[in-house]
C-alpha cells in the first residue's frame, strides 16, 4: 500500500459528501433546533452568510418600515428618541464597515448571494415595506414582528460594539473604551424602546390576536424569547465585558470608565424593569408560553 503525498487525492478517488457539524461541536438537539427554527421563521429571521451589501439593504429596509410606523405609535418622546438613536448607531456602524477595505466586496452583486434571502423574501411579499396594513389586528401583529426585527438589529449592533470594547480593553485603549461604553449604553436604551415599540397595542389585542399566533397549531408548543440567538450572544459577551472591566488596572483613568460602566448597568436595569412591565401588562398571570408548556408536560423550569 503506497502512501500518498499529503493533501493529494489519488486519481479516481471520490471525495466524500460534506459533513455538517454544529457550531458548538455537539450533536444537535432536535427539539431545540425545531423550536429555534419556529422562532426565527415567525419573526422572519433568515440565517445565512450575508455580505455587506445584503446586510445594508436589510438595515435600510427595516429603518424604512420602522420610521413609517413610528408616528402611529403611542411611544413617548424619549422612547422615540431612543429608537432613532439605535437606528442611527446601526447606520453608523454599517457605514463604517463600508470604509474598511477588507469588508468591501470586489463588485457589489446585483442579487443576493446564495443562501441569502432577497428583499421580497426578507420583508414578506404579503407585507408592505412601511406603513400600516389597514386593520387593528394586522397592525398589531405586524408591529410585534417588526419590533422584534428591530430588536434583533440592535442586538446585532450591540454584539459588534461589544467585540470592539473587548478588543480595546485588551489593547489598553481607554479613551475608546469610554466612548464605546456610552455607545453600548445608548443601544441598550434603544433595545428597551424597541420592546415598547413591539408591544405598543392594547393588552387585549395581544391576548386575543397576537399571542395565539405563537401557539399550536401555528407553531410548536413552548415558543419563547430564550430562542433569540442574538440575545444569547449579547448576554454572554456582556458578562465577559463586565468581568474584564473589573480587572482594569488602577493606573488607567478609572473614574471615567467606572462612570460609563455604571451608566451601562443602569441601562441594563431599565431594560429588565421594562420587560417585566410589558410581561405584567400583557400576561397578568405571569405564565409565559414556555412556562405553560413546561407545566403541562411536567418539565422542570430553569433554576428549579
CSV table of C-alpha atoms in Angstrom, one decimal:
chain,number,residue,atom,x,y,z
A,1,UNK,CA,0.0,0.0,0.0
A,2,UNK,CA,1.6,3.2,-1.1
A,3,UNK,CA,1.5,6.3,1.0
A,4,UNK,CA,0.0,9.2,-1.0
A,5,UNK,CA,1.6,12.7,-0.7
A,6,UNK,CA,-0.1,14.8,1.9
A,7,UNK,CA,-3.0,16.8,0.6
A,8,UNK,CA,-3.1,15.0,-2.8
A,9,UNK,CA,-6.2,12.9,-3.6
A,10,UNK,CA,-5.3,9.9,-5.7
A,11,UNK,CA,-6.8,9.9,-9.2
A,12,UNK,CA,-10.1,8.1,-9.5
A,13,UNK,CA,-10.9,8.7,-5.7
A,14,UNK,CA,-14.3,10.1,-5.0
A,15,UNK,CA,-14.4,12.7,-2.2
A,16,UNK,CA,-17.0,12.0,0.5
A,17,UNK,CA,-20.0,14.3,0.8
A,18,UNK,CA,-19.5,17.2,3.2
A,19,UNK,CA,-20.1,16.5,6.9
A,20,UNK,CA,-22.3,19.2,8.5
A,21,UNK,CA,-21.2,19.9,12.1
A,22,UNK,CA,-22.8,22.2,14.7
A,23,UNK,CA,-21.1,25.4,15.6
A,24,UNK,CA,-20.9,24.3,19.3
A,25,UNK,CA,-19.2,20.9,18.3
A,26,UNK,CA,-22.1,18.9,19.7
A,27,UNK,CA,-24.8,16.6,18.4
A,28,UNK,CA,-27.7,18.9,17.6
A,29,UNK,CA,-30.9,18.7,19.6
A,30,UNK,CA,-34.0,18.0,17.5
A,31,UNK,CA,-36.4,19.8,19.9
A,32,UNK,CA,-34.2,22.9,20.4
A,33,UNK,CA,-33.4,23.1,16.7
A,34,UNK,CA,-37.1,22.9,15.7
A,35,UNK,CA,-38.0,25.5,18.3
A,36,UNK,CA,-35.3,27.9,17.1
A,37,UNK,CA,-36.4,27.4,13.6
A,38,UNK,CA,-40.0,28.2,14.6
A,39,UNK,CA,-38.9,31.3,16.4
A,40,UNK,CA,-36.8,32.7,13.5
A,41,UNK,CA,-39.4,31.8,10.9
A,42,UNK,CA,-42.1,33.6,13.0
A,43,UNK,CA,-40.1,36.8,13.2
A,44,UNK,CA,-38.8,36.4,9.6
A,45,UNK,CA,-35.1,36.0,10.7
A,46,UNK,CA,-33.1,34.2,8.0
A,47,UNK,CA,-29.8,32.6,8.8
A,48,UNK,CA,-27.1,32.6,6.2
A,49,UNK,CA,-23.8,34.3,5.3
A,50,UNK,CA,-24.9,37.8,4.3
A,51,UNK,CA,-22.4,40.1,2.7
A,52,UNK,CA,-22.2,43.8,3.5
A,53,UNK,CA,-24.4,44.7,0.5
A,54,UNK,CA,-27.3,42.5,1.6
A,55,UNK,CA,-26.8,43.5,5.3
A,56,UNK,CA,-27.0,47.2,4.3
A,57,UNK,CA,-30.1,46.5,2.2
A,58,UNK,CA,-31.9,44.9,5.2
A,59,UNK,CA,-30.8,47.7,7.6
A,60,UNK,CA,-32.4,50.3,5.2
A,61,UNK,CA,-35.5,48.2,4.7
A,62,UNK,CA,-36.1,47.8,8.4
A,63,UNK,CA,-35.4,51.5,9.0
A,64,UNK,CA,-37.9,52.5,6.4
A,65,UNK,CA,-40.6,50.3,7.9
A,66,UNK,CA,-40.0,51.5,11.5
A,67,UNK,CA,-39.8,55.2,10.5
A,68,UNK,CA,-43.0,54.9,8.6
A,69,UNK,CA,-44.8,53.2,11.6
A,70,UNK,CA,-43.2,55.2,14.5
A,71,UNK,CA,-45.5,58.3,14.2
A,72,UNK,CA,-48.6,56.0,14.6
A,73,UNK,CA,-47.4,54.5,17.9
A,74,UNK,CA,-48.1,55.6,21.5
A,75,UNK,CA,-44.4,55.8,22.4
A,76,UNK,CA,-43.4,58.9,24.3
A,77,UNK,CA,-40.8,61.4,23.0
A,78,UNK,CA,-37.9,59.8,25.0
A,79,UNK,CA,-38.8,56.3,23.7
A,80,UNK,CA,-39.0,57.5,20.1
A,81,UNK,CA,-35.6,59.3,20.5
A,82,UNK,CA,-34.1,56.0,21.9
A,83,UNK,CA,-35.4,54.1,18.9
A,84,UNK,CA,-34.0,56.7,16.5
A,85,UNK,CA,-30.7,56.7,18.3
A,86,UNK,CA,-30.4,53.0,18.0
A,87,UNK,CA,-31.1,53.2,14.2
A,88,UNK,CA,-28.5,55.9,13.9
A,89,UNK,CA,-25.9,53.7,15.6
A,90,UNK,CA,-26.8,50.8,13.4
A,91,UNK,CA,-26.4,53.0,10.3
A,92,UNK,CA,-23.1,54.4,11.6
A,93,UNK,CA,-21.5,51.0,12.2
A,94,UNK,CA,-22.8,49.8,8.8
A,95,UNK,CA,-21.3,52.8,7.1
A,96,UNK,CA,-18.0,52.4,9.0
A,97,UNK,CA,-17.9,48.8,7.7
A,98,UNK,CA,-18.0,50.1,4.2
A,99,UNK,CA,-14.9,52.2,4.8
A,100,UNK,CA,-12.9,49.2,5.8
A,101,UNK,CA,-11.2,47.9,2.6
A,102,UNK,CA,-11.2,44.3,3.9
A,103,UNK,CA,-15.0,44.4,4.1
A,104,UNK,CA,-15.7,45.7,0.6
A,105,UNK,CA,-16.7,43.1,-2.0
A,106,UNK,CA,-14.9,43.1,-5.3
A,107,UNK,CA,-18.1,44.1,-7.0
A,108,UNK,CA,-21.4,44.6,-5.3
A,109,UNK,CA,-23.7,41.9,-6.6
A,110,UNK,CA,-27.0,42.8,-8.3
A,111,UNK,CA,-28.6,39.9,-6.5
A,112,UNK,CA,-28.1,38.4,-3.0
A,113,UNK,CA,-25.5,35.7,-2.6
A,114,UNK,CA,-26.6,32.1,-2.5
A,115,UNK,CA,-28.4,31.3,0.7
A,116,UNK,CA,-29.3,34.9,1.5
A,117,UNK,CA,-33.0,36.0,1.1
A,118,UNK,CA,-33.9,38.5,-1.5
A,119,UNK,CA,-35.6,41.7,-0.4
A,120,UNK,CA,-39.1,40.4,-1.0
A,121,UNK,CA,-38.4,37.2,1.0
A,122,UNK,CA,-36.9,39.1,3.9
A,123,UNK,CA,-39.7,41.6,4.1
A,124,UNK,CA,-42.5,39.2,3.2
A,125,UNK,CA,-44.3,39.5,-0.1
A,126,UNK,CA,-47.6,39.9,1.7
A,127,UNK,CA,-46.3,42.7,3.9
A,128,UNK,CA,-45.8,46.3,2.8
A,129,UNK,CA,-42.3,47.8,3.3
A,130,UNK,CA,-43.8,50.6,5.5
A,131,UNK,CA,-47.0,51.9,7.0
A,132,UNK,CA,-50.0,50.1,8.5
A,133,UNK,CA,-51.8,47.2,6.8
A,134,UNK,CA,-55.2,48.6,7.5
A,135,UNK,CA,-56.8,46.7,10.4
A,136,UNK,CA,-56.1,46.7,14.2
A,137,UNK,CA,-55.2,43.1,14.4
A,138,UNK,CA,-53.0,43.3,11.3
A,139,UNK,CA,-51.3,46.5,12.6
A,140,UNK,CA,-50.6,44.9,16.0
A,141,UNK,CA,-49.2,41.6,14.6
A,142,UNK,CA,-47.1,43.4,12.0
A,143,UNK,CA,-45.7,45.8,14.7
A,144,UNK,CA,-45.0,42.9,17.0
A,145,UNK,CA,-42.9,41.2,14.3
A,146,UNK,CA,-41.3,44.4,13.0
A,147,UNK,CA,-40.4,45.4,16.6
A,148,UNK,CA,-38.7,42.1,17.1
A,149,UNK,CA,-36.7,42.5,13.9
A,150,UNK,CA,-35.6,45.9,15.2
A,151,UNK,CA,-34.7,44.3,18.5
A,152,UNK,CA,-32.5,41.8,16.6
A,153,UNK,CA,-30.9,44.5,14.5
A,154,UNK,CA,-30.0,46.4,17.7
A,155,UNK,CA,-28.7,43.3,19.4
A,156,UNK,CA,-26.5,42.5,16.4
A,157,UNK,CA,-25.1,46.1,16.5
A,158,UNK,CA,-24.5,45.7,20.2
A,159,UNK,CA,-22.6,42.5,19.7
A,160,UNK,CA,-20.3,44.2,17.2
A,161,UNK,CA,-19.7,47.1,19.7
A,162,UNK,CA,-19.1,44.6,22.5
A,163,UNK,CA,-16.4,42.9,20.3
A,164,UNK,CA,-14.8,46.4,19.8
A,165,UNK,CA,-14.8,47.2,23.5
A,166,UNK,CA,-13.2,43.9,24.5
A,167,UNK,CA,-10.5,44.4,21.9
A,168,UNK,CA,-10.0,48.0,23.2
A,169,UNK,CA,-9.7,46.7,26.8
A,170,UNK,CA,-7.1,44.2,25.7
A,171,UNK,CA,-5.2,46.9,23.8
A,172,UNK,CA,-5.5,49.4,26.7
A,173,UNK,CA,-7.2,52.0,24.5
A,174,UNK,CA,-9.1,53.5,27.4
A,175,UNK,CA,-10.5,56.6,25.7
A,176,UNK,CA,-12.1,54.3,23.1
A,177,UNK,CA,-13.4,52.1,25.9
A,178,UNK,CA,-15.2,55.0,27.5
A,179,UNK,CA,-16.6,56.2,24.1
A,180,UNK,CA,-17.9,52.7,23.1
A,181,UNK,CA,-19.3,52.0,26.6
A,182,UNK,CA,-21.5,55.1,26.1
A,183,UNK,CA,-22.5,53.8,22.6
A,184,UNK,CA,-23.4,50.5,24.1
A,185,UNK,CA,-25.5,52.2,26.8
A,186,UNK,CA,-27.4,54.1,24.1
A,187,UNK,CA,-28.0,50.9,22.2
A,188,UNK,CA,-29.3,49.2,25.4
A,189,UNK,CA,-31.8,52.0,25.9
A,190,UNK,CA,-32.7,51.7,22.2
A,191,UNK,CA,-33.4,48.0,22.7
A,192,UNK,CA,-35.6,48.8,25.7
A,193,UNK,CA,-37.6,51.2,23.5
A,194,UNK,CA,-37.8,48.6,20.8
A,195,UNK,CA,-39.5,46.3,23.2
A,196,UNK,CA,-42.0,49.1,24.0
A,197,UNK,CA,-42.5,49.6,20.2
A,198,UNK,CA,-43.1,45.9,19.5
A,199,UNK,CA,-45.8,45.7,22.2
A,200,UNK,CA,-47.4,49.1,21.5
A,201,UNK,CA,-51.0,47.9,21.3
A,202,UNK,CA,-53.7,47.1,23.9
A,203,UNK,CA,-53.1,44.1,26.1
A,204,UNK,CA,-56.4,42.6,25.0
A,205,UNK,CA,-55.1,42.6,21.4
A,206,UNK,CA,-52.0,40.7,22.5
A,207,UNK,CA,-54.1,38.2,24.4
A,208,UNK,CA,-56.7,37.6,21.6
A,209,UNK,CA,-54.9,38.2,18.4
A,210,UNK,CA,-51.1,38.2,18.8
A,211,UNK,CA,-50.3,35.5,21.4
A,212,UNK,CA,-52.4,32.8,19.7
A,213,UNK,CA,-50.2,33.1,16.6
A,214,UNK,CA,-47.3,31.8,18.7
A,215,UNK,CA,-49.2,28.7,19.8
A,216,UNK,CA,-50.2,25.4,18.2
A,217,UNK,CA,-51.3,24.7,15.6
A,218,UNK,CA,-49.3,27.6,14.1
A,219,UNK,CA,-46.1,26.9,16.0
A,220,UNK,CA,-44.7,24.2,18.2
A,221,UNK,CA,-45.5,24.5,21.9
A,222,UNK,CA,-43.1,26.4,24.2
A,223,UNK,CA,-42.4,29.4,22.0
A,224,UNK,CA,-40.0,31.6,23.9
A,225,UNK,CA,-37.8,34.7,23.6
A,226,UNK,CA,-35.0,32.5,25.0
A,227,UNK,CA,-34.6,31.2,21.4
A,228,UNK,CA,-33.2,34.7,20.4
A,229,UNK,CA,-29.6,33.8,19.4
A,230,UNK,CA,-28.5,37.4,19.2
A,231,UNK,CA,-29.6,38.0,22.8
A,232,UNK,CA,-27.8,34.8,23.9
A,233,UNK,CA,-24.6,36.1,22.3
A,234,UNK,CA,-25.1,39.6,23.8
A,235,UNK,CA,-25.7,38.3,27.3
A,236,UNK,CA,-22.5,36.1,27.2
A,237,UNK,CA,-20.4,39.0,25.8
A,238,UNK,CA,-21.8,41.4,28.4
A,239,UNK,CA,-20.7,39.0,31.2
A,240,UNK,CA,-17.3,38.8,29.6
A,241,UNK,CA,-17.1,42.6,29.3
A,242,UNK,CA,-18.1,43.3,32.9
A,243,UNK,CA,-15.6,40.8,34.2
A,244,UNK,CA,-12.9,42.4,32.1
A,245,UNK,CA,-13.8,45.9,33.4
A,246,UNK,CA,-13.5,44.5,36.9
A,247,UNK,CA,-9.9,43.7,36.2
A,248,UNK,CA,-9.0,47.1,34.8
A,249,UNK,CA,-5.7,48.2,36.5
A,250,UNK,CA,-5.7,51.2,38.8
A,251,UNK,CA,-3.2,53.0,36.6
A,252,UNK,CA,-5.9,53.8,33.9
A,253,UNK,CA,-8.4,56.6,34.1
A,254,UNK,CA,-10.6,54.5,36.3
A,255,UNK,CA,-13.1,57.2,37.2
A,256,UNK,CA,-14.3,57.8,33.7
A,257,UNK,CA,-14.5,54.0,33.0
A,258,UNK,CA,-16.4,53.4,36.2
A,259,UNK,CA,-18.9,56.1,35.4
A,260,UNK,CA,-19.5,54.7,31.9
A,261,UNK,CA,-19.9,51.2,33.4
A,262,UNK,CA,-22.4,52.5,36.0
A,263,UNK,CA,-24.5,54.1,33.3
A,264,UNK,CA,-24.4,50.8,31.3
A,265,UNK,CA,-25.5,48.8,34.3
A,266,UNK,CA,-28.3,51.3,34.9
A,267,UNK,CA,-29.4,50.8,31.3
A,268,UNK,CA,-29.5,47.1,31.9
A,269,UNK,CA,-31.7,47.5,35.0
A,270,UNK,CA,-34.1,49.8,33.0
A,271,UNK,CA,-34.3,47.1,30.3
A,272,UNK,CA,-35.2,44.4,32.8
A,273,UNK,CA,-37.8,46.6,34.6
A,274,UNK,CA,-39.4,47.5,31.2
A,275,UNK,CA,-39.5,43.9,30.2
A,276,UNK,CA,-41.2,43.0,33.5
A,277,UNK,CA,-43.8,45.8,33.0
A,278,UNK,CA,-44.6,44.6,29.5
A,279,UNK,CA,-45.0,41.0,30.7
A,280,UNK,CA,-47.2,42.0,33.5
A,281,UNK,CA,-49.4,44.2,31.3
A,282,UNK,CA,-49.8,41.6,28.5
A,283,UNK,CA,-49.7,38.4,30.6
A,284,UNK,CA,-51.1,39.3,34.1
A,285,UNK,CA,-50.8,35.8,35.4
A,286,UNK,CA,-47.1,35.8,34.6
A,287,UNK,CA,-47.1,32.4,32.8
A,288,UNK,CA,-45.2,32.6,29.6
A,289,UNK,CA,-45.9,30.2,26.7
A,290,UNK,CA,-42.7,28.3,27.7
A,291,UNK,CA,-43.8,28.1,31.3
A,292,UNK,CA,-47.2,26.9,30.4
A,293,UNK,CA,-45.8,24.2,28.2
A,294,UNK,CA,-43.4,23.0,30.9
A,295,UNK,CA,-46.3,22.9,33.4
A,296,UNK,CA,-48.4,20.8,31.0
A,297,UNK,CA,-45.6,18.4,30.3
A,298,UNK,CA,-44.1,18.3,33.8
A,299,UNK,CA,-40.7,19.6,32.6
A,300,UNK,CA,-38.6,21.3,35.2
A,301,UNK,CA,-38.2,25.0,34.8
A,302,UNK,CA,-34.8,26.6,34.7
A,303,UNK,CA,-33.4,27.1,38.2
A,304,UNK,CA,-36.0,24.8,39.7
